[in-house]
Amino acid sequence: QVQLVESGGGSVQAGGSLRLSCGASGRTFGTMGWFRQAPGKEREFVAAISRSGGNINYADSVKGRFTISRDNAKNTVLLQMNSLKPEDTAVYYCAAGLYLRGLVSDFGSWGQGTQVTVSS
């Protein structure tokens, strides 16, 4: 089992940037992903990265604005979020899973989440 801890959330004005970090411990983790959940909405896919970092998938809503990366030596996954919009407001979750396709069901280990609030 992988233990995941997110950090880096906060409040920012529209157009601003935040960087989320996910620290992992436990067994070796493969595909890593970020998801988010806004109040009253289902959890949705944001980005995923393969074990090597050579394959990445983004949700259309964040393409060109968010960048996922990983440092396997430090067991860390990052999500750089630029040009933030009020609709990006949500709790962001780090997850460890099997595939890049972005399905919640593909990810078996989850962090506790970190709040991101973007004001207009």
mmCIF file of C-alpha atoms in Angstrom:
data_model
loop_
_atom_site.group_PDB
_atom_site.id
_atom_site.type_symbol
_atom_site.label_atom_id
_atom_site.label_comp_id
_atom_site.label_asym_id
_atom_site.label_seq_id
_atom_site.Cartn_x
_atom_site.Cartn_y
_atom_site.Cartn_z
ATOM 1 C CA GLN A 1 0.000 0.000 0.000
ATOM 2 C CA VAL A 2 1.167 3.502 -0.798
ATOM 3 C CA GLN A 3 0.693 6.373 1.637
ATOM 4 C CA LEU A 4 0.210 9.759 -0.020
ATOM 5 C CA VAL A 5 0.296 13.230 1.524
ATOM 6 C CA GLU A 6 -0.557 16.366 -0.437
ATOM 7 C CA SER A 7 0.590 19.903 0.312
ATOM 8 C CA GLY A 8 0.707 23.290 -1.358
ATOM 9 C CA GLY A 9 -2.946 24.198 -1.594
ATOM 10 C CA GLY A 10 -4.214 27.640 -0.728
ATOM 11 C CA SER A 11 -6.085 30.686 -1.960
ATOM 12 C CA VAL A 12 -5.106 32.696 -5.012
ATOM 13 C CA GLN A 13 -6.670 35.225 -7.357
ATOM 14 C CA ALA A 14 -7.639 34.321 -10.887
ATOM 15 C CA GLY A 15 -4.611 34.268 -13.147
ATOM 16 C CA GLY A 16 -2.312 33.255 -10.333
ATOM 17 C CA SER A 17 -0.295 30.089 -9.779
ATOM 18 C CA LEU A 18 0.046 27.346 -7.196
ATOM 19 C CA ARG A 19 2.199 24.260 -6.980
ATOM 20 C CA LEU A 20 0.890 21.135 -5.330
ATOM 21 C CA SER A 21 3.194 18.464 -4.006
ATOM 22 C CA CYS A 22 2.477 14.833 -3.179
ATOM 23 C CA GLY A 23 4.858 12.832 -1.037
ATOM 24 C CA ALA A 24 4.633 9.054 -1.302
ATOM 25 C CA SER A 25 5.828 6.340 1.057
ATOM 26 C CA GLY A 26 5.393 2.613 1.139
ATOM 27 C CA ARG A 27 5.811 0.277 -1.774
ATOM 28 C CA THR A 28 7.049 1.441 -5.173
ATOM 29 C CA PHE A 29 4.366 3.380 -6.967
ATOM 30 C CA GLY A 30 3.653 3.361 -10.686
ATOM 31 C CA THR A 31 1.223 5.669 -12.429
ATOM 32 C CA MET A 32 0.470 8.751 -10.355
ATOM 33 C CA GLY A 33 -2.411 11.100 -10.831
ATOM 34 C CA TRP A 34 -4.130 14.227 -9.611
ATOM 35 C CA PHE A 35 -7.889 14.483 -9.306
ATOM 36 C CA ARG A 36 -10.136 17.203 -7.933
ATOM 37 C CA GLN A 37 -13.575 17.461 -6.419
ATOM 38 C CA ALA A 38 -15.658 20.603 -6.131
ATOM 39 C CA PRO A 39 -18.605 20.856 -3.710
ATOM 40 C CA GLY A 40 -21.607 18.968 -5.024
ATOM 41 C CA LYS A 41 -19.681 17.497 -7.936
ATOM 42 C CA GLU A 42 -18.065 14.162 -8.680
ATOM 43 C CA ARG A 43 -14.340 13.649 -8.429
ATOM 44 C CA GLU A 44 -12.751 14.412 -11.771
ATOM 45 C CA PHE A 45 -9.462 13.635 -13.440
ATOM 46 C CA VAL A 46 -6.834 16.367 -13.751
ATOM 47 C CA ALA A 47 -3.560 14.768 -14.833
ATOM 48 C CA ALA A 48 -1.590 11.525 -14.692
ATOM 49 C CA ILE A 49 2.014 10.542 -15.251
ATOM 50 C CA SER A 50 3.620 7.166 -15.876
ATOM 51 C CA ARG A 51 6.286 5.638 -13.669
ATOM 52 C CA SER A 52 9.109 6.833 -15.915
ATOM 53 C CA GLY A 53 7.527 10.215 -16.518
ATOM 54 C CA GLY A 54 7.619 9.598 -20.241
ATOM 55 C CA ASN A 55 3.857 9.418 -20.678
ATOM 56 C CA ILE A 56 1.453 12.072 -19.433
ATOM 57 C CA ASN A 57 -2.268 12.654 -19.799
ATOM 58 C CA TYR A 58 -4.197 15.831 -18.993
ATOM 59 C CA ALA A 59 -7.856 16.687 -18.777
ATOM 60 C CA ASP A 60 -8.854 19.057 -21.571
ATOM 61 C CA SER A 61 -9.856 21.673 -19.017
ATOM 62 C CA VAL A 62 -6.277 22.056 -17.732
ATOM 63 C CA LYS A 63 -4.186 21.465 -20.852
ATOM 64 C CA GLY A 64 -1.704 24.267 -21.420
ATOM 65 C CA ARG A 65 -2.142 25.565 -17.860
ATOM 66 C CA PHE A 66 -1.168 22.667 -15.560
ATOM 67 C CA THR A 67 2.001 20.588 -15.602
ATOM 68 C CA ILE A 68 2.478 17.276 -13.809
ATOM 69 C CA SER A 69 5.941 15.970 -13.013
ATOM 70 C CA ARG A 70 7.592 13.471 -10.708
ATOM 71 C CA ASP A 71 10.889 12.871 -8.966
ATOM 72 C CA ASN A 72 11.173 9.159 -8.232
ATOM 73 C CA ALA A 73 14.346 9.631 -6.199
ATOM 74 C CA LYS A 74 12.386 11.856 -3.813
ATOM 75 C CA ASN A 75 9.102 9.923 -4.127
ATOM 76 C CA THR A 76 7.362 13.152 -5.061
ATOM 77 C CA VAL A 77 4.770 14.135 -7.634
ATOM 78 C CA LEU A 78 4.151 17.789 -8.441
ATOM 79 C CA LEU A 79 1.313 19.663 -10.085
ATOM 80 C CA GLN A 80 2.211 23.147 -11.279
ATOM 81 C CA MET A 81 -0.970 25.143 -11.845
ATOM 82 C CA ASN A 82 -0.778 28.389 -13.807
ATOM 83 C CA SER A 83 -3.426 30.788 -15.111
ATOM 84 C CA LEU A 84 -5.821 29.560 -12.464
ATOM 85 C CA LYS A 85 -9.539 30.155 -12.915
ATOM 86 C CA PRO A 86 -12.361 30.260 -10.359
ATOM 87 C CA GLU A 87 -13.645 26.987 -11.823
ATOM 88 C CA ASP A 88 -10.401 25.319 -10.703
ATOM 89 C CA THR A 89 -11.579 25.707 -7.112
ATOM 90 C CA ALA A 90 -11.763 22.236 -5.539
ATOM 91 C CA VAL A 91 -10.114 19.806 -3.185
ATOM 92 C CA TYR A 92 -7.188 18.275 -5.057
ATOM 93 C CA TYR A 93 -6.231 14.654 -4.455
ATOM 94 C CA CYS A 94 -3.068 12.767 -5.273
ATOM 95 C CA ALA A 95 -3.515 9.122 -6.244
ATOM 96 C CA ALA A 96 -1.471 6.065 -7.150
ATOM 97 C CA GLY A 97 -2.801 3.686 -9.746
ATOM 98 C CA LEU A 98 -2.367 1.590 -12.844
ATOM 99 C CA TYR A 99 -3.296 3.497 -15.989
ATOM 100 C CA LEU A 100 -3.101 6.958 -17.510
ATOM 101 C CA ARG A 101 -6.644 7.057 -18.881
ATOM 102 C CA GLY A 102 -7.975 9.047 -15.929
ATOM 103 C CA LEU A 103 -10.585 6.789 -14.385
ATOM 104 C CA VAL A 104 -11.073 7.053 -10.632
ATOM 105 C CA SER A 105 -11.468 3.282 -10.508
ATOM 106 C CA ASP A 106 -7.918 2.800 -11.838
ATOM 107 C CA PHE A 107 -6.435 4.399 -8.724
ATOM 108 C CA GLY A 108 -6.333 2.457 -5.458
ATOM 109 C CA SER A 109 -4.424 4.731 -3.100
ATOM 110 C CA TRP A 110 -5.443 8.288 -2.299
ATOM 111 C CA GLY A 111 -4.188 11.193 -0.243
ATOM 112 C CA GLN A 112 -6.348 13.219 2.109
ATOM 113 C CA GLY A 113 -6.664 16.148 -0.293
ATOM 114 C CA THR A 114 -5.660 19.797 -0.256
ATOM 115 C CA GLN A 115 -7.956 22.753 -0.844
ATOM 116 C CA VAL A 116 -7.380 25.108 -3.759
ATOM 117 C CA THR A 117 -9.517 28.249 -3.890
ATOM 118 C CA VAL A 118 -9.368 30.671 -6.823
ATOM 119 C CA SER A 119 -11.167 33.988 -6.449
ATOM 120 C CA SER A 120 -12.276 36.206 -9.309
#
